[in-house]
């Protein structure tokens, strides 16, 4: 059983009518550390009893995205804790936060794709790097610049992206093209051991072809 607990907390703004911040409390051996996030919500959107984001009103899409990202963060924090408990006899709350930041940077789709694009340019594959850049730009617009952890890529997310492109009148051959590139990036991440292979993902990414 883990000796570390993770709690989601909300800090209201000192300025009335402004958004407050969500943060994590990492507690290990009764030592509490704070892990800040960039998630901002209003006090009325926070359920203090269940310590969770309430998805209500005209900001429901934003709130749903924040809730989704919190779930991913918690899953990654739990993964970090499991790894630390396997690798070390002793670790601290600070070790959890350091490892989390490292994992987040390495295992996000936007960061990984930027790295792939830079590598393609170094290899002189300029045309290919341009097509990857166009795909990333399109996917970032779909996500409203909210990054996705590589292990957060799901068939549901890809179906939402496909629906987003269709709603904007993007042609099927372009959709297929974007999906092929995302599939290639996903497979590359799997090969590097940055995310486990999910059977449903490649199938979904082939759908538009």
PDB file of C-alpha atoms in Angstrom:
ATOM      1  CA  UNK A   1       0.000   0.000   0.000  1.00  0.00           C
ATOM      2  CA  UNK A   2       1.328   3.455  -0.951  1.00  0.00           C
ATOM      3  CA  UNK A   3       2.520   5.750   1.834  1.00  0.00           C
ATOM      4  CA  UNK A   4       1.848   8.768  -0.387  1.00  0.00           C
ATOM      5  CA  UNK A   5      -1.487  10.494  -0.870  1.00  0.00           C
ATOM      6  CA  UNK A   6      -2.604  12.976  -3.550  1.00  0.00           C
ATOM      7  CA  UNK A   7      -5.281  15.575  -2.881  1.00  0.00           C
ATOM      8  CA  UNK A   8      -6.797  18.110  -5.285  1.00  0.00           C
ATOM      9  CA  UNK A   9      -7.276  21.547  -3.724  1.00  0.00           C
ATOM     10  CA  UNK A  10      -8.673  24.918  -4.786  1.00  0.00           C
ATOM     11  CA  UNK A  11      -7.275  28.312  -3.810  1.00  0.00           C
ATOM     12  CA  UNK A  12      -9.783  31.148  -4.380  1.00  0.00           C
ATOM     13  CA  UNK A  13      -8.522  34.416  -5.806  1.00  0.00           C
ATOM     14  CA  UNK A  14      -7.952  37.288  -3.371  1.00  0.00           C
ATOM     15  CA  UNK A  15      -9.627  39.516  -5.957  1.00  0.00           C
ATOM     16  CA  UNK A  16     -13.408  39.223  -5.987  1.00  0.00           C
ATOM     17  CA  UNK A  17     -14.842  37.937  -9.286  1.00  0.00           C
ATOM     18  CA  UNK A  18     -11.497  36.532 -10.488  1.00  0.00           C
ATOM     19  CA  UNK A  19     -10.615  32.883 -11.085  1.00  0.00           C
ATOM     20  CA  UNK A  20      -8.806  30.917  -8.412  1.00  0.00           C
ATOM     21  CA  UNK A  21      -6.181  28.178  -8.867  1.00  0.00           C
ATOM     22  CA  UNK A  22      -6.271  24.404  -8.578  1.00  0.00           C
ATOM     23  CA  UNK A  23      -3.269  22.681  -7.031  1.00  0.00           C
ATOM     24  CA  UNK A  24      -2.269  19.247  -5.741  1.00  0.00           C
ATOM     25  CA  UNK A  25      -1.207  18.365  -2.229  1.00  0.00           C
ATOM     26  CA  UNK A  26       1.377  15.572  -2.159  1.00  0.00           C
ATOM     27  CA  UNK A  27       1.625  14.048   1.318  1.00  0.00           C
ATOM     28  CA  UNK A  28       4.404  11.567   2.126  1.00  0.00           C
ATOM     29  CA  UNK A  29       5.484  10.616   5.662  1.00  0.00           C
ATOM     30  CA  UNK A  30       3.231  13.433   6.903  1.00  0.00           C
ATOM     31  CA  UNK A  31       5.267  15.991   4.935  1.00  0.00           C
ATOM     32  CA  UNK A  32       3.021  18.087   2.676  1.00  0.00           C
ATOM     33  CA  UNK A  33       4.201  19.617  -0.583  1.00  0.00           C
ATOM     34  CA  UNK A  34       2.277  21.678  -3.093  1.00  0.00           C
ATOM     35  CA  UNK A  35       2.219  21.034  -6.840  1.00  0.00           C
ATOM     36  CA  UNK A  36       0.792  24.053  -8.666  1.00  0.00           C
ATOM     37  CA  UNK A  37      -1.144  23.819 -11.942  1.00  0.00           C
ATOM     38  CA  UNK A  38      -2.226  26.389 -14.525  1.00  0.00           C
ATOM     39  CA  UNK A  39      -5.906  25.368 -14.196  1.00  0.00           C
ATOM     40  CA  UNK A  40      -8.078  28.362 -13.315  1.00  0.00           C
ATOM     41  CA  UNK A  41     -11.723  28.185 -12.258  1.00  0.00           C
ATOM     42  CA  UNK A  42     -14.221  30.365 -10.396  1.00  0.00           C
ATOM     43  CA  UNK A  43     -15.158  29.563  -6.800  1.00  0.00           C
ATOM     44  CA  UNK A  44     -18.702  28.706  -7.939  1.00  0.00           C
ATOM     45  CA  UNK A  45     -17.262  25.971 -10.201  1.00  0.00           C
ATOM     46  CA  UNK A  46     -15.579  24.119  -7.328  1.00  0.00           C
ATOM     47  CA  UNK A  47     -17.341  21.501  -5.194  1.00  0.00           C
ATOM     48  CA  UNK A  48     -15.574  21.746  -1.826  1.00  0.00           C
ATOM     49  CA  UNK A  49     -17.269  18.637  -0.436  1.00  0.00           C
ATOM     50  CA  UNK A  50     -16.088  16.256  -3.170  1.00  0.00           C
ATOM     51  CA  UNK A  51     -12.998  18.389  -3.962  1.00  0.00           C
ATOM     52  CA  UNK A  52     -13.757  18.340  -7.671  1.00  0.00           C
ATOM     53  CA  UNK A  53     -14.584  20.628 -10.602  1.00  0.00           C
ATOM     54  CA  UNK A  54     -18.295  21.090 -11.331  1.00  0.00           C
ATOM     55  CA  UNK A  55     -19.079  21.028 -15.058  1.00  0.00           C
ATOM     56  CA  UNK A  56     -21.853  23.617 -15.353  1.00  0.00           C
ATOM     57  CA  UNK A  57     -22.957  26.682 -17.275  1.00  0.00           C
ATOM     58  CA  UNK A  58     -21.588  28.183 -20.479  1.00  0.00           C
ATOM     59  CA  UNK A  59     -18.011  27.212 -19.545  1.00  0.00           C
ATOM     60  CA  UNK A  60     -18.810  23.486 -19.503  1.00  0.00           C
ATOM     61  CA  UNK A  61     -16.359  22.653 -22.347  1.00  0.00           C
ATOM     62  CA  UNK A  62     -13.467  24.384 -20.539  1.00  0.00           C
ATOM     63  CA  UNK A  63     -14.416  22.798 -17.201  1.00  0.00           C
ATOM     64  CA  UNK A  64     -14.693  19.354 -18.777  1.00  0.00           C
ATOM     65  CA  UNK A  65     -11.206  19.795 -20.288  1.00  0.00           C
ATOM     66  CA  UNK A  66      -9.801  20.832 -16.869  1.00  0.00           C
ATOM     67  CA  UNK A  67     -11.437  17.828 -15.198  1.00  0.00           C
ATOM     68  CA  UNK A  68     -10.003  15.571 -17.919  1.00  0.00           C
ATOM     69  CA  UNK A  69      -6.508  17.006 -17.460  1.00  0.00           C
ATOM     70  CA  UNK A  70      -6.736  16.613 -13.663  1.00  0.00           C
ATOM     71  CA  UNK A  71      -7.572  12.927 -14.147  1.00  0.00           C
ATOM     72  CA  UNK A  72      -4.525  12.523 -16.418  1.00  0.00           C
ATOM     73  CA  UNK A  73      -2.324  14.335 -13.889  1.00  0.00           C
ATOM     74  CA  UNK A  74      -3.521  12.120 -11.036  1.00  0.00           C
ATOM     75  CA  UNK A  75      -2.903   8.987 -13.136  1.00  0.00           C
ATOM     76  CA  UNK A  76       0.646  10.191 -13.891  1.00  0.00           C
ATOM     77  CA  UNK A  77       1.303  11.110 -10.253  1.00  0.00           C
ATOM     78  CA  UNK A  78       0.189   7.611  -9.226  1.00  0.00           C
ATOM     79  CA  UNK A  79       2.505   6.139 -11.887  1.00  0.00           C
ATOM     80  CA  UNK A  80       5.428   8.240 -10.575  1.00  0.00           C
ATOM     81  CA  UNK A  81       4.753   7.082  -7.011  1.00  0.00           C
ATOM     82  CA  UNK A  82       4.621   3.413  -8.090  1.00  0.00           C
ATOM     83  CA  UNK A  83       7.959   3.821  -9.912  1.00  0.00           C
ATOM     84  CA  UNK A  84       9.606   5.515  -6.928  1.00  0.00           C
ATOM     85  CA  UNK A  85       8.342   2.810  -4.577  1.00  0.00           C
ATOM     86  CA  UNK A  86       9.771   0.148  -6.905  1.00  0.00           C
ATOM     87  CA  UNK A  87      13.124   1.845  -7.515  1.00  0.00           C
ATOM     88  CA  UNK A  88      13.883   3.329  -4.085  1.00  0.00           C
ATOM     89  CA  UNK A  89      13.400   2.458  -0.472  1.00  0.00           C
ATOM     90  CA  UNK A  90      13.199   6.105   0.491  1.00  0.00           C
ATOM     91  CA  UNK A  91      11.866   9.090  -1.394  1.00  0.00           C
ATOM     92  CA  UNK A  92      10.258  12.427  -0.542  1.00  0.00           C
ATOM     93  CA  UNK A  93       7.262  14.460  -1.682  1.00  0.00           C
ATOM     94  CA  UNK A  94       9.748  16.688  -3.546  1.00  0.00           C
ATOM     95  CA  UNK A  95      11.022  13.619  -5.454  1.00  0.00           C
ATOM     96  CA  UNK A  96       7.436  12.923  -6.574  1.00  0.00           C
ATOM     97  CA  UNK A  97       7.022  16.486  -7.879  1.00  0.00           C
ATOM     98  CA  UNK A  98      10.414  16.491  -9.668  1.00  0.00           C
ATOM     99  CA  UNK A  99       9.705  13.142 -11.371  1.00  0.00           C
ATOM    100  CA  UNK A 100       6.201  14.303 -12.324  1.00  0.00           C
ATOM    101  CA  UNK A 101       7.519  17.442 -14.050  1.00  0.00           C
ATOM    102  CA  UNK A 102      10.100  15.357 -15.938  1.00  0.00           C
ATOM    103  CA  UNK A 103       7.492  12.813 -17.059  1.00  0.00           C
ATOM    104  CA  UNK A 104       5.027  15.542 -18.089  1.00  0.00           C
ATOM    105  CA  UNK A 105       7.629  17.275 -20.259  1.00  0.00           C
ATOM    106  CA  UNK A 106       8.827  14.071 -21.916  1.00  0.00           C
ATOM    107  CA  UNK A 107       5.475  12.370 -22.417  1.00  0.00           C
ATOM    108  CA  UNK A 108       3.208  15.048 -23.887  1.00  0.00           C
ATOM    109  CA  UNK A 109       2.038  14.920 -27.500  1.00  0.00           C
ATOM    110  CA  UNK A 110       2.904  18.533 -28.378  1.00  0.00           C
ATOM    111  CA  UNK A 111       6.441  18.274 -26.916  1.00  0.00           C
ATOM    112  CA  UNK A 112       7.044  14.909 -28.568  1.00  0.00           C
ATOM    113  CA  UNK A 113       5.800  16.102 -31.983  1.00  0.00           C
ATOM    114  CA  UNK A 114       7.947  19.256 -31.775  1.00  0.00           C
ATOM    115  CA  UNK A 115      10.918  16.938 -31.171  1.00  0.00           C
ATOM    116  CA  UNK A 116      10.006  14.737 -34.159  1.00  0.00           C
ATOM    117  CA  UNK A 117       9.673  17.838 -36.386  1.00  0.00           C
ATOM    118  CA  UNK A 118      13.086  19.144 -35.264  1.00  0.00           C
ATOM    119  CA  UNK A 119      14.623  15.739 -36.016  1.00  0.00           C
ATOM    120  CA  UNK A 120      13.078  15.653 -39.502  1.00  0.00           C
ATOM    121  CA  UNK A 121      14.549  19.097 -40.240  1.00  0.00           C
ATOM    122  CA  UNK A 122      17.991  17.936 -39.081  1.00  0.00           C
ATOM    123  CA  UNK A 123      17.722  14.972 -41.462  1.00  0.00           C
ATOM    124  CA  UNK A 124      16.909  17.365 -44.315  1.00  0.00           C
ATOM    125  CA  UNK A 125      13.320  16.097 -44.651  1.00  0.00           C
ATOM    126  CA  UNK A 126      11.911  19.612 -44.914  1.00  0.00           C
ATOM    127  CA  UNK A 127       8.707  18.711 -46.810  1.00  0.00           C
ATOM    128  CA  UNK A 128       7.850  15.983 -44.302  1.00  0.00           C
ATOM    129  CA  UNK A 129       8.577  18.327 -41.378  1.00  0.00           C
ATOM    130  CA  UNK A 130       6.154  20.855 -42.922  1.00  0.00           C
ATOM    131  CA  UNK A 131       3.357  18.265 -43.127  1.00  0.00           C
ATOM    132  CA  UNK A 132       3.974  17.256 -39.488  1.00  0.00           C
ATOM    133  CA  UNK A 133       3.902  20.939 -38.497  1.00  0.00           C
ATOM    134  CA  UNK A 134       0.562  21.437 -40.304  1.00  0.00           C
ATOM    135  CA  UNK A 135      -0.881  18.388 -38.518  1.00  0.00           C
ATOM    136  CA  UNK A 136       0.338  19.574 -35.119  1.00  0.00           C
ATOM    137  CA  UNK A 137      -1.045  23.063 -35.750  1.00  0.00           C
ATOM    138  CA  UNK A 138      -4.438  21.577 -36.655  1.00  0.00           C
ATOM    139  CA  UNK A 139      -4.497  19.301 -33.593  1.00  0.00           C
ATOM    140  CA  UNK A 140      -3.426  22.163 -31.299  1.00  0.00           C
ATOM    141  CA  UNK A 141      -6.301  24.278 -32.649  1.00  0.00           C
ATOM    142  CA  UNK A 142      -8.693  21.385 -31.919  1.00  0.00           C
ATOM    143  CA  UNK A 143      -7.316  21.162 -28.371  1.00  0.00           C
ATOM    144  CA  UNK A 144      -7.336  24.978 -27.946  1.00  0.00           C
ATOM    145  CA  UNK A 145      -3.591  24.710 -27.098  1.00  0.00           C
ATOM    146  CA  UNK A 146      -4.239  22.301 -24.198  1.00  0.00           C
ATOM    147  CA  UNK A 147      -1.537  19.636 -24.430  1.00  0.00           C
ATOM    148  CA  UNK A 148      -2.304  15.913 -24.176  1.00  0.00           C
ATOM    149  CA  UNK A 149      -0.148  13.320 -22.394  1.00  0.00           C
ATOM    150  CA  UNK A 150       0.815  10.527 -24.798  1.00  0.00           C
ATOM    151  CA  UNK A 151      -0.959   7.989 -22.605  1.00  0.00           C
ATOM    152  CA  UNK A 152      -4.061  10.206 -22.749  1.00  0.00           C
ATOM    153  CA  UNK A 153      -4.481   9.634 -26.496  1.00  0.00           C
ATOM    154  CA  UNK A 154      -7.589   7.525 -26.938  1.00  0.00           C
ATOM    155  CA  UNK A 155      -9.902   6.394 -29.728  1.00  0.00           C
ATOM    156  CA  UNK A 156     -12.581   8.730 -28.288  1.00  0.00           C
ATOM    157  CA  UNK A 157     -10.209  11.696 -28.564  1.00  0.00           C
ATOM    158  CA  UNK A 158      -9.397  10.823 -32.186  1.00  0.00           C
ATOM    159  CA  UNK A 159     -13.086  10.510 -33.045  1.00  0.00           C
ATOM    160  CA  UNK A 160     -13.712  13.949 -31.526  1.00  0.00           C
ATOM    161  CA  UNK A 161     -10.829  15.353 -33.602  1.00  0.00           C
ATOM    162  CA  UNK A 162     -12.263  13.779 -36.754  1.00  0.00           C
ATOM    163  CA  UNK A 163     -15.705  15.269 -35.972  1.00  0.00           C
ATOM    164  CA  UNK A 164     -14.061  18.670 -35.336  1.00  0.00           C
ATOM    165  CA  UNK A 165     -12.368  18.579 -38.772  1.00  0.00           C
ATOM    166  CA  UNK A 166     -15.552  17.486 -40.566  1.00  0.00           C
ATOM    167  CA  UNK A 167     -17.535  20.288 -38.880  1.00  0.00           C
ATOM    168  CA  UNK A 168     -15.032  22.763 -40.349  1.00  0.00           C
ATOM    169  CA  UNK A 169     -15.466  21.381 -43.856  1.00  0.00           C
ATOM    170  CA  UNK A 170     -12.048  19.717 -44.046  1.00  0.00           C
ATOM    171  CA  UNK A 171     -11.890  17.208 -46.904  1.00  0.00           C
ATOM    172  CA  UNK A 172     -11.726  13.493 -46.146  1.00  0.00           C
ATOM    173  CA  UNK A 173      -8.353  13.067 -47.869  1.00  0.00           C
ATOM    174  CA  UNK A 174      -6.890  15.819 -45.624  1.00  0.00           C
ATOM    175  CA  UNK A 175      -8.452  14.208 -42.527  1.00  0.00           C
ATOM    176  CA  UNK A 176      -6.956  10.863 -43.602  1.00  0.00           C
ATOM    177  CA  UNK A 177      -3.592  12.573 -44.113  1.00  0.00           C
ATOM    178  CA  UNK A 178      -3.620  14.109 -40.596  1.00  0.00           C
ATOM    179  CA  UNK A 179      -4.655  10.771 -39.078  1.00  0.00           C
ATOM    180  CA  UNK A 180      -1.802   8.934 -40.847  1.00  0.00           C
ATOM    181  CA  UNK A 181       0.736  11.400 -39.424  1.00  0.00           C
ATOM    182  CA  UNK A 182      -0.719  11.149 -35.916  1.00  0.00           C
ATOM    183  CA  UNK A 183      -0.604   7.354 -36.218  1.00  0.00           C
ATOM    184  CA  UNK A 184       3.089   7.515 -37.233  1.00  0.00           C
ATOM    185  CA  UNK A 185       3.861   9.805 -34.263  1.00  0.00           C
ATOM    186  CA  UNK A 186       1.921   7.545 -31.865  1.00  0.00           C
ATOM    187  CA  UNK A 187       3.762   4.447 -33.127  1.00  0.00           C
ATOM    188  CA  UNK A 188       7.094   6.231 -32.720  1.00  0.00           C
ATOM    189  CA  UNK A 189       6.206   7.104 -29.108  1.00  0.00           C
ATOM    190  CA  UNK A 190       5.282   3.452 -28.464  1.00  0.00           C
ATOM    191  CA  UNK A 191       8.628   2.301 -29.924  1.00  0.00           C
ATOM    192  CA  UNK A 192      10.463   4.682 -27.591  1.00  0.00           C
ATOM    193  CA  UNK A 193       8.551   3.252 -24.625  1.00  0.00           C
ATOM    194  CA  UNK A 194       6.891   6.605 -23.835  1.00  0.00           C
ATOM    195  CA  UNK A 195       3.391   5.120 -23.916  1.00  0.00           C
ATOM    196  CA  UNK A 196       1.982   1.582 -23.949  1.00  0.00           C
ATOM    197  CA  UNK A 197       0.432   0.262 -27.180  1.00  0.00           C
ATOM    198  CA  UNK A 198      -3.356   0.524 -27.064  1.00  0.00           C
ATOM    199  CA  UNK A 199      -5.064  -1.763 -29.565  1.00  0.00           C
ATOM    200  CA  UNK A 200      -7.970   0.616 -30.231  1.00  0.00           C
ATOM    201  CA  UNK A 201      -5.829   3.619 -31.162  1.00  0.00           C
ATOM    202  CA  UNK A 202      -4.157   2.510 -34.405  1.00  0.00           C
ATOM    203  CA  UNK A 203      -7.506   1.078 -35.580  1.00  0.00           C
ATOM    204  CA  UNK A 204      -9.166   4.417 -34.965  1.00  0.00           C
ATOM    205  CA  UNK A 205      -6.360   6.311 -36.685  1.00  0.00           C
ATOM    206  CA  UNK A 206      -6.788   4.107 -39.750  1.00  0.00           C
ATOM    207  CA  UNK A 207     -10.550   4.748 -39.934  1.00  0.00           C
ATOM    208  CA  UNK A 208     -10.352   7.841 -42.099  1.00  0.00           C
ATOM    209  CA  UNK A 209      -8.049   6.237 -44.612  1.00  0.00           C
TER     210      UNK A 209
END
